[in-house]
Amino acid sequence: MSDTIFGKIIRGEIPSDFLYEDEHCIAINDINPQAPVHVLVIPKRGIPRLVDSGADDKELLGHLMLVAGKVAEQQGVADAFRLIVNNGANAGQTVFHLHLHIIGGRPFAEGRMAG
Ligand code: AMP
């Protein structure tokens, strides 16, 4: 597990309400939400960036996608949400422990890339 803020949250060193937890990942509300629903799905395995994952992570990465869909449903945004992974500082990644952003609950401009 990486020693980022997310590692500390996963280890329980920083209190946080888990919206979802299983043996592979957790989901928490983003502390600085960009939309009414802004949830982070975070694997317990501390992979720094998406590009640092490998063939061994194939099942985990698929699992994170499935959990993201379930959590989106649980949050009432199954019909309209975006799933975002920022990879690298120049793409806006600030916490170097892989995570998926689920963003929903507000209209999205058609074709817009930014969350
Ligand atoms: P990224 O910029 O893709 O690395 O995303 C990191 C996200 O983590 C940002 O949206 C932050 O608002 C969020 N964040 C940072 N610290 C916490 C925390 N303690 N609890 C929940 N979300 C956090």
mmCIF file of C-alpha atoms and ligand atoms in Angstrom:
data_model
loop_
_atom_site.group_PDB
_atom_site.id
_atom_site.type_symbol
_atom_site.label_atom_id
_atom_site.label_comp_id
_atom_site.label_asym_id
_atom_site.label_seq_id
_atom_site.Cartn_x
_atom_site.Cartn_y
_atom_site.Cartn_z
ATOM 1 C CA MET A 1 0.000 0.000 0.000
ATOM 2 C CA SER A 2 1.449 3.376 -0.940
ATOM 3 C CA ASP A 3 2.073 6.018 1.681
ATOM 4 C CA THR A 4 -0.201 8.682 0.326
ATOM 5 C CA ILE A 5 -3.258 10.200 1.962
ATOM 6 C CA PHE A 6 -5.269 7.365 0.384
ATOM 7 C CA GLY A 7 -2.961 4.743 1.922
ATOM 8 C CA LYS A 8 -3.578 6.365 5.315
ATOM 9 C CA ILE A 9 -7.356 6.387 4.739
ATOM 10 C CA ILE A 10 -7.327 2.717 3.676
ATOM 11 C CA ARG A 11 -5.266 1.765 6.749
ATOM 12 C CA GLY A 12 -7.690 3.689 8.979
ATOM 13 C CA GLU A 13 -5.018 6.173 10.089
ATOM 14 C CA ILE A 14 -7.206 9.015 8.839
ATOM 15 C CA PRO A 15 -10.905 8.649 9.596
ATOM 16 C CA SER A 16 -13.145 8.574 6.554
ATOM 17 C CA ASP A 17 -16.629 7.313 5.747
ATOM 18 C CA PHE A 18 -16.474 4.481 3.253
ATOM 19 C CA LEU A 19 -19.403 4.471 0.832
ATOM 20 C CA TYR A 20 -18.245 1.022 -0.245
ATOM 21 C CA GLU A 21 -15.554 -1.421 0.795
ATOM 22 C CA ASP A 22 -14.486 -4.881 -0.228
ATOM 23 C CA GLU A 23 -11.198 -6.752 -0.033
ATOM 24 C CA HIS A 24 -9.814 -4.963 -3.099
ATOM 25 C CA CYS A 25 -11.004 -1.363 -2.909
ATOM 26 C CA ILE A 26 -12.880 1.393 -1.132
ATOM 27 C CA ALA A 27 -15.077 4.277 -2.291
ATOM 28 C CA ILE A 28 -15.154 7.635 -0.511
ATOM 29 C CA ASN A 29 -16.577 11.070 -1.192
ATOM 30 C CA ASP A 30 -14.052 13.485 -2.665
ATOM 31 C CA ILE A 31 -13.124 16.142 -0.105
ATOM 32 C CA ASN A 32 -13.341 18.855 -2.775
ATOM 33 C CA PRO A 33 -16.297 17.788 -4.921
ATOM 34 C CA GLN A 34 -16.547 19.074 -8.492
ATOM 35 C CA ALA A 35 -20.192 17.978 -8.792
ATOM 36 C CA PRO A 36 -23.063 16.912 -6.509
ATOM 37 C CA VAL A 37 -21.746 13.354 -6.783
ATOM 38 C CA HIS A 38 -17.960 13.062 -6.721
ATOM 39 C CA VAL A 39 -16.775 9.733 -5.424
ATOM 40 C CA LEU A 40 -13.320 8.173 -5.568
ATOM 41 C CA VAL A 41 -12.882 4.449 -6.080
ATOM 42 C CA ILE A 42 -9.485 3.527 -4.675
ATOM 43 C CA PRO A 43 -7.785 0.142 -4.877
ATOM 44 C CA LYS A 44 -6.193 -1.094 -1.667
ATOM 45 C CA ARG A 45 -3.128 -1.984 -3.712
ATOM 46 C CA GLY A 46 -1.162 1.252 -3.989
ATOM 47 C CA ILE A 47 -0.410 1.537 -7.690
ATOM 48 C CA PRO A 48 0.907 5.101 -8.186
ATOM 49 C CA ARG A 49 -0.443 5.796 -11.692
ATOM 50 C CA LEU A 50 -2.510 3.887 -14.237
ATOM 51 C CA VAL A 51 0.609 3.438 -16.383
ATOM 52 C CA ASP A 52 2.331 1.744 -13.450
ATOM 53 C CA SER A 53 -0.197 -1.083 -13.546
ATOM 54 C CA GLY A 54 0.610 -4.283 -15.381
ATOM 55 C CA ALA A 55 -0.822 -7.601 -16.463
ATOM 56 C CA ASP A 56 -1.051 -8.694 -12.812
ATOM 57 C CA ASP A 57 -3.498 -5.857 -12.210
ATOM 58 C CA LYS A 58 -5.881 -6.833 -14.999
ATOM 59 C CA GLU A 59 -8.477 -8.343 -12.697
ATOM 60 C CA LEU A 60 -8.186 -5.498 -10.201
ATOM 61 C CA LEU A 61 -8.671 -2.839 -12.888
ATOM 62 C CA GLY A 62 -11.779 -4.609 -14.161
ATOM 63 C CA HIS A 63 -13.052 -4.896 -10.613
ATOM 64 C CA LEU A 64 -12.646 -1.146 -10.069
ATOM 65 C CA MET A 65 -14.781 -0.468 -13.150
ATOM 66 C CA LEU A 66 -17.510 -2.794 -11.936
ATOM 67 C CA VAL A 67 -17.455 -1.207 -8.478
ATOM 68 C CA ALA A 68 -17.619 2.261 -10.063
ATOM 69 C CA GLY A 69 -20.820 1.239 -11.852
ATOM 70 C CA LYS A 70 -22.326 -0.143 -8.647
ATOM 71 C CA VAL A 71 -21.399 2.930 -6.626
ATOM 72 C CA ALA A 72 -22.795 5.225 -9.345
ATOM 73 C CA GLU A 73 -26.032 3.290 -9.111
ATOM 74 C CA GLN A 74 -25.993 3.519 -5.312
ATOM 75 C CA GLN A 75 -25.476 7.292 -5.601
ATOM 76 C CA GLY A 76 -28.409 7.655 -8.020
ATOM 77 C CA VAL A 77 -26.386 8.709 -11.069
ATOM 78 C CA ALA A 78 -26.317 5.455 -13.053
ATOM 79 C CA ASP A 79 -27.869 7.192 -16.077
ATOM 80 C CA ALA A 80 -25.275 9.973 -16.333
ATOM 81 C CA PHE A 81 -21.820 10.031 -14.847
ATOM 82 C CA ARG A 82 -18.216 10.340 -15.925
ATOM 83 C CA LEU A 83 -15.393 8.101 -14.863
ATOM 84 C CA ILE A 84 -12.051 9.855 -14.843
ATOM 85 C CA VAL A 85 -8.496 8.755 -14.160
ATOM 86 C CA ASN A 86 -5.898 11.493 -14.018
ATOM 87 C CA ASN A 87 -2.532 9.988 -14.932
ATOM 88 C CA GLY A 88 0.487 12.134 -14.098
ATOM 89 C CA ALA A 89 0.929 15.593 -12.611
ATOM 90 C CA ASN A 90 0.479 17.301 -15.979
ATOM 91 C CA ALA A 91 -2.922 15.653 -16.289
ATOM 92 C CA GLY A 92 -3.923 16.952 -12.875
ATOM 93 C CA GLN A 93 -3.022 13.944 -10.740
ATOM 94 C CA THR A 94 -2.261 15.108 -7.213
ATOM 95 C CA VAL A 95 -2.466 11.874 -5.229
ATOM 96 C CA PHE A 96 -0.124 9.208 -6.554
ATOM 97 C CA HIS A 97 -2.238 6.237 -5.604
ATOM 98 C CA LEU A 98 -4.417 5.188 -8.536
ATOM 99 C CA HIS A 99 -8.072 6.147 -8.196
ATOM 100 C CA LEU A 100 -11.177 6.536 -10.335
ATOM 101 C CA HIS A 101 -13.299 9.666 -10.072
ATOM 102 C CA ILE A 102 -17.053 9.127 -10.445
ATOM 103 C CA ILE A 103 -18.551 12.492 -11.310
ATOM 104 C CA GLY A 104 -22.271 13.020 -11.730
ATOM 105 C CA GLY A 105 -25.407 14.775 -10.639
ATOM 106 C CA ARG A 106 -24.994 17.772 -12.915
ATOM 107 C CA PRO A 107 -25.422 18.311 -16.654
ATOM 108 C CA PHE A 108 -22.363 17.795 -18.837
ATOM 109 C CA ALA A 109 -21.759 19.816 -21.964
ATOM 110 C CA GLU A 110 -21.828 17.525 -24.973
ATOM 111 C CA GLY A 111 -18.375 16.434 -26.055
ATOM 112 C CA ARG A 112 -16.598 18.247 -23.258
ATOM 113 C CA MET A 113 -13.499 16.463 -22.042
ATOM 114 C CA ALA A 114 -13.005 18.086 -18.655
ATOM 115 C CA GLY A 115 -14.844 16.764 -15.619
HETATM 116 P P1 AMP B 1 -6.296 13.532 -8.535
HETATM 117 O O1 AMP B 1 -6.160 15.003 -8.746
HETATM 118 O O2 AMP B 1 -6.859 12.790 -9.707
HETATM 119 O O3 AMP B 1 -5.018 12.920 -7.994
HETATM 120 O O4 AMP B 1 -7.414 13.376 -7.417
HETATM 121 C C1 AMP B 1 -7.157 13.451 -6.074
HETATM 122 C C2 AMP B 1 -8.467 13.795 -5.439
HETATM 123 O O5 AMP B 1 -8.392 13.447 -4.089
HETATM 124 C C3 AMP B 1 -8.833 15.272 -5.500
HETATM 125 O O6 AMP B 1 -10.075 15.419 -6.188
HETATM 126 C C4 AMP B 1 -8.922 15.682 -4.037
HETATM 127 O O7 AMP B 1 -9.969 16.591 -3.794
HETATM 128 C C5 AMP B 1 -9.159 14.357 -3.354
HETATM 129 N N1 AMP B 1 -8.714 14.261 -1.968
HETATM 130 C C6 AMP B 1 -7.538 14.668 -1.449
HETATM 131 N N2 AMP B 1 -7.493 14.373 -0.135
HETATM 132 C C7 AMP B 1 -8.651 13.754 0.171
HETATM 133 C C8 AMP B 1 -9.202 13.217 1.356
HETATM 134 N N3 AMP B 1 -8.555 13.261 2.533
HETATM 135 N N4 AMP B 1 -10.440 12.668 1.315
HETATM 136 C C9 AMP B 1 -11.122 12.633 0.152
HETATM 137 N N5 AMP B 1 -10.649 13.120 -1.012
HETATM 138 C C10 AMP B 1 -9.437 13.683 -1.006
#
